[in-house]
Amino acid sequence: MPFPSPPRARSGPRRRSLLAVGPAALALAGCTSGGEGPGAPEDGPSAAGRRARARAARDSEGLVERYDAVIAAHPGLAERLRPLRAETVRHAQVFGGGPGRKASPSSPSSSSAAPSVAAVPGDDKKALASLAAAERELADRRAKALLGMPGELARLLASVAAAGAAHVYLLTEGGA
């Protein structure tokens, strides 16, 4: 007489477990969302994220204005600086700034608050060094700020800070 085969052992959670836990998980997620809805309080994590994004956009827009001033004062550097400027414009856009605010991806800023050409050092190397210093300072600030940010924004800040560090290299060592 053959022995009956043992019942198959299931791997993973059973359907009843999922049905029991699913609504509780949804309720918990709804209670801890951080106020994403239209009536959300302004002090939650999303408000801090919005403020950080706005600050990052303004910082990138200010950097675009510095690129514009150096390009205006040193037209010979325009070809070298144009790609870095364009990337900085994209950084402003990803944080919520860019066209419609101050910086335009295709042309220098037309803002009346643009830095004056007189503020740019007269020597090409010194002008590049001043841009590199601005990029380095901003990359360092972003690297420190990302520690207190939620996941997606922290990753974005880290990525843009890394791009800023690459800009520093290109401004100082890369194209010398």
PDB file of C-alpha atoms in Angstrom:
ATOM      1  CA  MET A   1       0.000   0.000   0.000  1.00  0.00           C
ATOM      2  CA  PRO A   2       1.518   3.355  -1.038  1.00  0.00           C
ATOM      3  CA  PHE A   3       1.870   6.061   1.527  1.00  0.00           C
ATOM      4  CA  PRO A   4      -0.020   9.262   0.872  1.00  0.00           C
ATOM      5  CA  SER A   5       2.227  12.139  -0.121  1.00  0.00           C
ATOM      6  CA  PRO A   6       2.753  14.740   2.564  1.00  0.00           C
ATOM      7  CA  PRO A   7       0.820  17.973   2.171  1.00  0.00           C
ATOM      8  CA  ARG A   8       2.735  20.691   0.327  1.00  0.00           C
ATOM      9  CA  ALA A   9       4.237  23.276   2.585  1.00  0.00           C
ATOM     10  CA  ARG A  10       3.501  26.760   1.381  1.00  0.00           C
ATOM     11  CA  SER A  11       6.185  29.339   1.361  1.00  0.00           C
ATOM     12  CA  GLY A  12       5.416  32.941   2.107  1.00  0.00           C
ATOM     13  CA  PRO A  13       2.423  34.499   3.814  1.00  0.00           C
ATOM     14  CA  ARG A  14      -1.005  32.994   3.495  1.00  0.00           C
ATOM     15  CA  ARG A  15      -3.852  34.859   1.871  1.00  0.00           C
ATOM     16  CA  ARG A  16      -5.696  35.266   5.192  1.00  0.00           C
ATOM     17  CA  SER A  17      -2.611  36.893   6.737  1.00  0.00           C
ATOM     18  CA  LEU A  18      -2.377  39.381   3.909  1.00  0.00           C
ATOM     19  CA  LEU A  19      -6.084  40.182   4.083  1.00  0.00           C
ATOM     20  CA  ALA A  20      -5.844  40.771   7.819  1.00  0.00           C
ATOM     21  CA  VAL A  21      -2.684  42.888   7.699  1.00  0.00           C
ATOM     22  CA  GLY A  22      -3.450  44.872   4.512  1.00  0.00           C
ATOM     23  CA  PRO A  23      -6.111  47.240   5.930  1.00  0.00           C
ATOM     24  CA  ALA A  24      -4.057  47.850   9.071  1.00  0.00           C
ATOM     25  CA  ALA A  25      -1.012  48.762   6.965  1.00  0.00           C
ATOM     26  CA  LEU A  26      -3.087  51.120   4.824  1.00  0.00           C
ATOM     27  CA  ALA A  27      -4.544  52.798   7.900  1.00  0.00           C
ATOM     28  CA  LEU A  28      -1.092  53.195   9.420  1.00  0.00           C
ATOM     29  CA  ALA A  29       0.308  54.641   6.189  1.00  0.00           C
ATOM     30  CA  GLY A  30      -2.584  57.073   6.003  1.00  0.00           C
ATOM     31  CA  CYS A  31      -1.977  58.239   9.551  1.00  0.00           C
ATOM     32  CA  THR A  32       1.730  58.875   9.054  1.00  0.00           C
ATOM     33  CA  SER A  33       1.841  60.358   5.564  1.00  0.00           C
ATOM     34  CA  GLY A  34       3.232  63.684   6.756  1.00  0.00           C
ATOM     35  CA  GLY A  35       0.350  65.794   5.537  1.00  0.00           C
ATOM     36  CA  GLU A  36       0.386  65.491   1.781  1.00  0.00           C
ATOM     37  CA  GLY A  37      -3.275  66.384   1.249  1.00  0.00           C
ATOM     38  CA  PRO A  38      -4.830  69.758   0.445  1.00  0.00           C
ATOM     39  CA  GLY A  39      -5.654  70.481   4.100  1.00  0.00           C
ATOM     40  CA  ALA A  40      -2.235  69.385   5.365  1.00  0.00           C
ATOM     41  CA  PRO A  41      -0.516  71.358   8.093  1.00  0.00           C
ATOM     42  CA  GLU A  42       2.310  73.600   6.911  1.00  0.00           C
ATOM     43  CA  ASP A  43       4.752  72.300   9.547  1.00  0.00           C
ATOM     44  CA  GLY A  44       5.052  68.674   8.385  1.00  0.00           C
ATOM     45  CA  PRO A  45       7.927  66.958   6.588  1.00  0.00           C
ATOM     46  CA  SER A  46       6.522  67.926   3.191  1.00  0.00           C
ATOM     47  CA  ALA A  47       6.626  71.606   4.165  1.00  0.00           C
ATOM     48  CA  ALA A  48      10.284  71.257   5.154  1.00  0.00           C
ATOM     49  CA  GLY A  49      10.925  69.513   1.843  1.00  0.00           C
ATOM     50  CA  ARG A  50       9.208  72.320  -0.075  1.00  0.00           C
ATOM     51  CA  ARG A  51      11.298  74.907   1.739  1.00  0.00           C
ATOM     52  CA  ALA A  52      14.495  72.948   1.046  1.00  0.00           C
ATOM     53  CA  ARG A  53      13.578  72.617  -2.653  1.00  0.00           C
ATOM     54  CA  ALA A  54      12.848  76.346  -2.912  1.00  0.00           C
ATOM     55  CA  ARG A  55      16.162  77.174  -1.230  1.00  0.00           C
ATOM     56  CA  ALA A  56      18.034  74.776  -3.537  1.00  0.00           C
ATOM     57  CA  ALA A  57      16.337  76.323  -6.591  1.00  0.00           C
ATOM     58  CA  ARG A  58      17.315  79.836  -5.448  1.00  0.00           C
ATOM     59  CA  ASP A  59      20.885  78.689  -4.819  1.00  0.00           C
ATOM     60  CA  SER A  60      21.127  77.194  -8.308  1.00  0.00           C
ATOM     61  CA  GLU A  61      19.594  80.313  -9.846  1.00  0.00           C
ATOM     62  CA  GLY A  62      22.177  82.444  -8.021  1.00  0.00           C
ATOM     63  CA  LEU A  63      24.919  80.216  -9.396  1.00  0.00           C
ATOM     64  CA  VAL A  64      23.493  80.635 -12.914  1.00  0.00           C
ATOM     65  CA  GLU A  65      23.718  84.393 -12.408  1.00  0.00           C
ATOM     66  CA  ARG A  66      27.390  84.010 -11.442  1.00  0.00           C
ATOM     67  CA  TYR A  67      28.032  82.007 -14.605  1.00  0.00           C
ATOM     68  CA  ASP A  68      26.278  84.753 -16.582  1.00  0.00           C
ATOM     69  CA  ALA A  69      28.464  87.441 -15.019  1.00  0.00           C
ATOM     70  CA  VAL A  70      31.682  85.524 -15.749  1.00  0.00           C
ATOM     71  CA  ILE A  71      30.580  84.828 -19.334  1.00  0.00           C
ATOM     72  CA  ALA A  72      29.748  88.518 -19.801  1.00  0.00           C
ATOM     73  CA  ALA A  73      33.106  89.613 -18.391  1.00  0.00           C
ATOM     74  CA  HIS A  74      35.121  86.872 -20.133  1.00  0.00           C
ATOM     75  CA  PRO A  75      33.484  85.971 -23.469  1.00  0.00           C
ATOM     76  CA  GLY A  76      36.452  83.737 -24.271  1.00  0.00           C
ATOM     77  CA  LEU A  77      35.353  81.382 -21.482  1.00  0.00           C
ATOM     78  CA  ALA A  78      31.773  81.121 -22.776  1.00  0.00           C
ATOM     79  CA  GLU A  79      32.284  77.898 -24.715  1.00  0.00           C
ATOM     80  CA  ARG A  80      33.866  76.208 -21.704  1.00  0.00           C
ATOM     81  CA  LEU A  81      31.267  77.491 -19.223  1.00  0.00           C
ATOM     82  CA  ARG A  82      28.097  77.069 -21.289  1.00  0.00           C
ATOM     83  CA  PRO A  83      27.647  73.318 -20.549  1.00  0.00           C
ATOM     84  CA  LEU A  84      28.217  73.843 -16.813  1.00  0.00           C
ATOM     85  CA  ARG A  85      25.771  76.744 -16.810  1.00  0.00           C
ATOM     86  CA  ALA A  86      23.178  74.665 -18.679  1.00  0.00           C
ATOM     87  CA  GLU A  87      23.517  71.878 -16.126  1.00  0.00           C
ATOM     88  CA  THR A  88      23.118  74.393 -13.297  1.00  0.00           C
ATOM     89  CA  VAL A  89      19.928  75.652 -14.966  1.00  0.00           C
ATOM     90  CA  ARG A  90      18.657  72.050 -15.021  1.00  0.00           C
ATOM     91  CA  HIS A  91      19.446  71.802 -11.302  1.00  0.00           C
ATOM     92  CA  ALA A  92      17.332  74.904 -10.663  1.00  0.00           C
ATOM     93  CA  GLN A  93      14.519  73.398 -12.751  1.00  0.00           C
ATOM     94  CA  VAL A  94      14.550  70.071 -10.944  1.00  0.00           C
ATOM     95  CA  PHE A  95      14.194  71.906  -7.634  1.00  0.00           C
ATOM     96  CA  GLY A  96      11.278  73.954  -9.000  1.00  0.00           C
ATOM     97  CA  GLY A  97      13.072  77.044 -10.315  1.00  0.00           C
ATOM     98  CA  GLY A  98      14.375  77.867 -13.754  1.00  0.00           C
ATOM     99  CA  PRO A  99      12.390  79.276 -16.683  1.00  0.00           C
ATOM    100  CA  GLY A 100       9.535  81.447 -15.571  1.00  0.00           C
ATOM    101  CA  ARG A 101      11.544  82.509 -12.549  1.00  0.00           C
ATOM    102  CA  LYS A 102      15.092  83.718 -13.228  1.00  0.00           C
ATOM    103  CA  ALA A 103      17.228  81.323 -15.254  1.00  0.00           C
ATOM    104  CA  SER A 104      16.699  80.243 -18.839  1.00  0.00           C
ATOM    105  CA  PRO A 105      18.395  77.132 -20.231  1.00  0.00           C
ATOM    106  CA  SER A 106      19.378  78.702 -23.546  1.00  0.00           C
ATOM    107  CA  SER A 107      20.383  82.232 -22.743  1.00  0.00           C
ATOM    108  CA  PRO A 108      21.918  84.208 -19.901  1.00  0.00           C
ATOM    109  CA  SER A 109      19.583  85.502 -17.249  1.00  0.00           C
ATOM    110  CA  SER A 110      17.715  88.677 -18.040  1.00  0.00           C
ATOM    111  CA  SER A 111      17.063  89.400 -14.383  1.00  0.00           C
ATOM    112  CA  SER A 112      17.795  92.938 -13.315  1.00  0.00           C
ATOM    113  CA  ALA A 113      19.327  91.530 -10.111  1.00  0.00           C
ATOM    114  CA  ALA A 114      22.145  89.748 -12.004  1.00  0.00           C
ATOM    115  CA  PRO A 115      25.619  90.216 -10.545  1.00  0.00           C
ATOM    116  CA  SER A 116      27.558  93.033 -12.122  1.00  0.00           C
ATOM    117  CA  VAL A 117      30.460  92.274 -14.419  1.00  0.00           C
ATOM    118  CA  ALA A 118      32.621  94.472 -12.166  1.00  0.00           C
ATOM    119  CA  ALA A 119      32.267  91.876  -9.369  1.00  0.00           C
ATOM    120  CA  VAL A 120      34.008  89.278 -11.579  1.00  0.00           C
ATOM    121  CA  PRO A 121      37.816  89.069 -11.324  1.00  0.00           C
ATOM    122  CA  GLY A 122      39.574  90.448 -14.400  1.00  0.00           C
ATOM    123  CA  ASP A 123      41.850  87.435 -14.885  1.00  0.00           C
ATOM    124  CA  ASP A 124      40.396  84.277 -16.512  1.00  0.00           C
ATOM    125  CA  LYS A 125      41.991  81.952 -13.940  1.00  0.00           C
ATOM    126  CA  LYS A 126      40.731  84.024 -11.029  1.00  0.00           C
ATOM    127  CA  ALA A 127      37.243  84.199 -12.561  1.00  0.00           C
ATOM    128  CA  LEU A 128      37.196  80.409 -12.908  1.00  0.00           C
ATOM    129  CA  ALA A 129      38.509  80.063  -9.351  1.00  0.00           C
ATOM    130  CA  SER A 130      35.682  82.274  -8.051  1.00  0.00           C
ATOM    131  CA  LEU A 131      33.116  80.101  -9.844  1.00  0.00           C
ATOM    132  CA  ALA A 132      34.777  76.966  -8.487  1.00  0.00           C
ATOM    133  CA  ALA A 133      34.667  78.388  -4.961  1.00  0.00           C
ATOM    134  CA  ALA A 134      30.947  79.156  -5.323  1.00  0.00           C
ATOM    135  CA  GLU A 135      30.286  75.645  -6.676  1.00  0.00           C
ATOM    136  CA  ARG A 136      32.327  74.057  -3.857  1.00  0.00           C
ATOM    137  CA  GLU A 137      30.573  76.043  -1.135  1.00  0.00           C
ATOM    138  CA  LEU A 138      27.134  75.167  -2.523  1.00  0.00           C
ATOM    139  CA  ALA A 139      28.009  71.479  -2.968  1.00  0.00           C
ATOM    140  CA  ASP A 140      29.234  71.346   0.635  1.00  0.00           C
ATOM    141  CA  ARG A 141      26.055  73.024   1.940  1.00  0.00           C
ATOM    142  CA  ARG A 142      23.889  70.591  -0.031  1.00  0.00           C
ATOM    143  CA  ALA A 143      25.858  67.596   1.229  1.00  0.00           C
ATOM    144  CA  LYS A 144      25.252  68.728   4.820  1.00  0.00           C
ATOM    145  CA  ALA A 145      21.571  69.538   4.204  1.00  0.00           C
ATOM    146  CA  LEU A 146      20.716  66.148   2.724  1.00  0.00           C
ATOM    147  CA  LEU A 147      21.176  64.450   6.099  1.00  0.00           C
ATOM    148  CA  GLY A 148      17.895  65.852   7.395  1.00  0.00           C
ATOM    149  CA  MET A 149      15.844  65.396   4.219  1.00  0.00           C
ATOM    150  CA  PRO A 150      13.409  62.650   3.243  1.00  0.00           C
ATOM    151  CA  GLY A 151      14.630  59.924   0.854  1.00  0.00           C
ATOM    152  CA  GLU A 152      13.886  61.291  -2.617  1.00  0.00           C
ATOM    153  CA  LEU A 153      14.969  64.834  -1.805  1.00  0.00           C
ATOM    154  CA  ALA A 154      18.117  63.562  -0.055  1.00  0.00           C
ATOM    155  CA  ARG A 155      19.048  61.544  -3.139  1.00  0.00           C
ATOM    156  CA  LEU A 156      18.409  64.552  -5.369  1.00  0.00           C
ATOM    157  CA  LEU A 157      20.517  66.838  -3.161  1.00  0.00           C
ATOM    158  CA  ALA A 158      23.309  64.236  -3.115  1.00  0.00           C
ATOM    159  CA  SER A 159      23.232  63.943  -6.882  1.00  0.00           C
ATOM    160  CA  VAL A 160      23.311  67.699  -7.438  1.00  0.00           C
ATOM    161  CA  ALA A 161      26.056  68.101  -4.812  1.00  0.00           C
ATOM    162  CA  ALA A 162      28.108  65.476  -6.669  1.00  0.00           C
ATOM    163  CA  ALA A 163      27.532  67.339  -9.933  1.00  0.00           C
ATOM    164  CA  GLY A 164      28.698  70.530  -8.220  1.00  0.00           C
ATOM    165  CA  ALA A 165      31.866  68.754  -7.092  1.00  0.00           C
ATOM    166  CA  ALA A 166      32.437  67.660 -10.693  1.00  0.00           C
ATOM    167  CA  HIS A 167      31.973  71.282 -11.786  1.00  0.00           C
ATOM    168  CA  VAL A 168      34.656  72.312  -9.283  1.00  0.00           C
ATOM    169  CA  TYR A 169      37.040  69.813 -10.850  1.00  0.00           C
ATOM    170  CA  LEU A 170      36.224  70.966 -14.381  1.00  0.00           C
ATOM    171  CA  LEU A 171      36.647  74.617 -13.409  1.00  0.00           C
ATOM    172  CA  THR A 172      39.962  74.092 -11.648  1.00  0.00           C
ATOM    173  CA  GLU A 173      41.795  71.018 -12.915  1.00  0.00           C
ATOM    174  CA  GLY A 174      39.775  69.659 -15.831  1.00  0.00           C
ATOM    175  CA  GLY A 175      40.229  72.292 -18.463  1.00  0.00           C
ATOM    176  CA  ALA A 176      43.410  74.062 -17.411  1.00  0.00           C
TER     177      ALA A 176
END
